[in-house]
PDB file of C-alpha atoms in Angstrom:
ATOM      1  CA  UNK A   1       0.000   0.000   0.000  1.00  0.00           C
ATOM      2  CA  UNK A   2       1.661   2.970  -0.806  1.00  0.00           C
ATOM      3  CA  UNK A   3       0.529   4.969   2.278  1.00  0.00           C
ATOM      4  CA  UNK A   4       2.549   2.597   4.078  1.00  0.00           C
ATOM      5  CA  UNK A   5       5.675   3.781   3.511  1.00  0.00           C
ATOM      6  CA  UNK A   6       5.110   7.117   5.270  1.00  0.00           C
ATOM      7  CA  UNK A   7       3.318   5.675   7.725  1.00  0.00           C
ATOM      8  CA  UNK A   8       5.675   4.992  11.383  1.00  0.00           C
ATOM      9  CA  UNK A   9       2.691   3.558  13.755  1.00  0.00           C
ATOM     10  CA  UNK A  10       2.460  -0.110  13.143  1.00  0.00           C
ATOM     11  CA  UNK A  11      -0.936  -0.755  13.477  1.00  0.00           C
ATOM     12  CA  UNK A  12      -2.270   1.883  11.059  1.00  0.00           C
ATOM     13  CA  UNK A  13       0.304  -0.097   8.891  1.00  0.00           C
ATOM     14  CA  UNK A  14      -0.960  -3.273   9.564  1.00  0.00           C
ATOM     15  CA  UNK A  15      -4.855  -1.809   9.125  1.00  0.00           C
ATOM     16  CA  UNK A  16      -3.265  -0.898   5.554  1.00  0.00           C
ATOM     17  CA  UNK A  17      -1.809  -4.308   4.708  1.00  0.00           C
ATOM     18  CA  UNK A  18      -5.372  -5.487   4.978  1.00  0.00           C
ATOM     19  CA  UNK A  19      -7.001  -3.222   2.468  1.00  0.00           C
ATOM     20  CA  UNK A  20      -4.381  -4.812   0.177  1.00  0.00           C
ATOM     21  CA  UNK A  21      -5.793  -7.890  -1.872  1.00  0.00           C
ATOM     22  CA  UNK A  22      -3.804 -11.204  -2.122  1.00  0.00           C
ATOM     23  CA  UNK A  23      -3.915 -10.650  -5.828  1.00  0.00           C
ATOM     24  CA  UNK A  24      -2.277  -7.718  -5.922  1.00  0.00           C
ATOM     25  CA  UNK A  25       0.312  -8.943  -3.893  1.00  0.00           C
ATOM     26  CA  UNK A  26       0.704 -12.104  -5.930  1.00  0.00           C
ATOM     27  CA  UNK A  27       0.679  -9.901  -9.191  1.00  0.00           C
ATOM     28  CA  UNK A  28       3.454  -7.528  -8.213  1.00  0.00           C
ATOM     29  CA  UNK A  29       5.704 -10.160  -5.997  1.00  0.00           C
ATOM     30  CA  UNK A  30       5.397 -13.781  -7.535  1.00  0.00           C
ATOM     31  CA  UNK A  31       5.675 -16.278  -5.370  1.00  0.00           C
ATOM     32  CA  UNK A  32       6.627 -19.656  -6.637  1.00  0.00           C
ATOM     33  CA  UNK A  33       6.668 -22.964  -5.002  1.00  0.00           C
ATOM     34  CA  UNK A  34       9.027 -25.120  -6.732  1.00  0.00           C
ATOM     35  CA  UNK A  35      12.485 -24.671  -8.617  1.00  0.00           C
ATOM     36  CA  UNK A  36      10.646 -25.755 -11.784  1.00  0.00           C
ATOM     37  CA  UNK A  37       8.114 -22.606 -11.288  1.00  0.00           C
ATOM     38  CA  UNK A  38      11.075 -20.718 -10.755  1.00  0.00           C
ATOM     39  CA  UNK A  39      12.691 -21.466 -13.736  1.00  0.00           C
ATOM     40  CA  UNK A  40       9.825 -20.933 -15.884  1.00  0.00           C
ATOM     41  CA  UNK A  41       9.206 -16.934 -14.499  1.00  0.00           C
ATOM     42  CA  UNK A  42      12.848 -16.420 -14.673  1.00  0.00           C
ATOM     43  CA  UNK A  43      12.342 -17.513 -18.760  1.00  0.00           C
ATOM     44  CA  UNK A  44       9.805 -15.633 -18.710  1.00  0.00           C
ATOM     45  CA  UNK A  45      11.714 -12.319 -17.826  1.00  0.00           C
ATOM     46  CA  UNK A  46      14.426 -13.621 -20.217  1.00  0.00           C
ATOM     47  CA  UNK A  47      12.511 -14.199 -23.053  1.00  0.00           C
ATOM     48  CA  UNK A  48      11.046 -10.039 -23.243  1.00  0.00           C
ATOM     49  CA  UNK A  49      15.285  -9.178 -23.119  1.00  0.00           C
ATOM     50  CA  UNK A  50      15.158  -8.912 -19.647  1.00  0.00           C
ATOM     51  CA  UNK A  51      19.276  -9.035 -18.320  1.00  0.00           C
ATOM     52  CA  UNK A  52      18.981  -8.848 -14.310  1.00  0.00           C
ATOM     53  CA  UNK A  53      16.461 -10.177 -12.001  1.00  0.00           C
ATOM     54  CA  UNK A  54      16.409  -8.868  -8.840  1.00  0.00           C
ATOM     55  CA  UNK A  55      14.958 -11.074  -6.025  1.00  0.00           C
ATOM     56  CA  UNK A  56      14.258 -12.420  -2.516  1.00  0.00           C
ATOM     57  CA  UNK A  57      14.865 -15.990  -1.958  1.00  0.00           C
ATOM     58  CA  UNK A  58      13.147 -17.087   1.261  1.00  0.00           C
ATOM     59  CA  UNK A  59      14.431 -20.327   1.016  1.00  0.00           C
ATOM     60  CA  UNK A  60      16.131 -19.929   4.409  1.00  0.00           C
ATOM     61  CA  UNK A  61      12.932 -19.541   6.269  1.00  0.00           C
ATOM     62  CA  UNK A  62      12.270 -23.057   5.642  1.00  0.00           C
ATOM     63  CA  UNK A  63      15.301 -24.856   4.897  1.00  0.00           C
ATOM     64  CA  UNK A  64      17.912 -24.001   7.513  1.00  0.00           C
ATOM     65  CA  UNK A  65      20.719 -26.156   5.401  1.00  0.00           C
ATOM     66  CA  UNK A  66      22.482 -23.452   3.445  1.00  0.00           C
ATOM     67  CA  UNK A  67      24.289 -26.520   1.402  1.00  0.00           C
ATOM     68  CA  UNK A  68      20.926 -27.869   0.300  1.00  0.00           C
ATOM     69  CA  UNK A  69      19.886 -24.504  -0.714  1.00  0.00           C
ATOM     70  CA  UNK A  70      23.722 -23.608  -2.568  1.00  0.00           C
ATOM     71  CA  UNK A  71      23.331 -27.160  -4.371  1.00  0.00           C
ATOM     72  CA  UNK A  72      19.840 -26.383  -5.218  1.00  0.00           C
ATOM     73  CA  UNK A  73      20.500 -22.930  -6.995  1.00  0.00           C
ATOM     74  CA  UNK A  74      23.668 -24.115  -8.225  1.00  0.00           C
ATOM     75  CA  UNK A  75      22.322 -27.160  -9.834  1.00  0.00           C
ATOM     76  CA  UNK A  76      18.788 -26.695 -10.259  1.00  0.00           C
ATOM     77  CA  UNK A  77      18.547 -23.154 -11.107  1.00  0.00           C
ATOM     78  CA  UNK A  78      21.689 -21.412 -12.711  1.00  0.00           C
ATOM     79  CA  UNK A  79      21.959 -23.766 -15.324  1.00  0.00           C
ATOM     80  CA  UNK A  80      18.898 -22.651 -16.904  1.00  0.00           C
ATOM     81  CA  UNK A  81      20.095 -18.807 -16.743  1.00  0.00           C
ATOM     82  CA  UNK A  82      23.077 -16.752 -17.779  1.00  0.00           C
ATOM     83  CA  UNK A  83      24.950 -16.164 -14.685  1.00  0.00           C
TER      84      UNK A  83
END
C-alpha cells in the first residue's frame, strides 16, 4: 500500500496491509513454489530481453541447510540462466 511507507505507527500499517488484496500482492511479488516454477518466471523475464532479475529468496525460512539450498541454486537453477 503505498501509504505505508510514510506511515511509522504499526498498526495503522498493519490496518493498511489489509485493504491490500492477495492478488495484488501475488501480481506484483510472484511467489513460486518449486524450482521448476522458478525457472519458468525467470524464462519468462528472459525471453522479453530482460538481463537482471532482482529477487528475494526465502528459502532460508524453511530450509535451515544453506548446502541444500547452494546445491539447489547451483544445480537446479543457474543452469537454466546466464549467470
Amino acid at each position: 500500500h503505498p501509504k505505508a511507507f510514510s506511515e511509522y505507527d504499526p498498526r495503522k500499517i498493519d490496518q493498511l496491509a489489509e485493504e491490500i488484496a492477495p492478488e495484488q500482492l501475488t501480481e506484483a511479488h510472484p511467489f513460486v513454489s518449486s524450482v521448476e516454477e522458478l525457472v519458468e518466471h525467470f524464462a519468462s523475464y528472459i525471453d522479453v530481453g530482460i538481463n537482471y532479475i532482482v529477487f528475494f529468496d526465502v528459502t532460508p525460512l524453511f530450509e535451515s541447510d544453506a548446502k541444500k539450498i547452494i546445491e539447489m541454486w547451483s544445480s537446479k537453477i543457474f543452469p537454466h540462466l546466464k549467470v
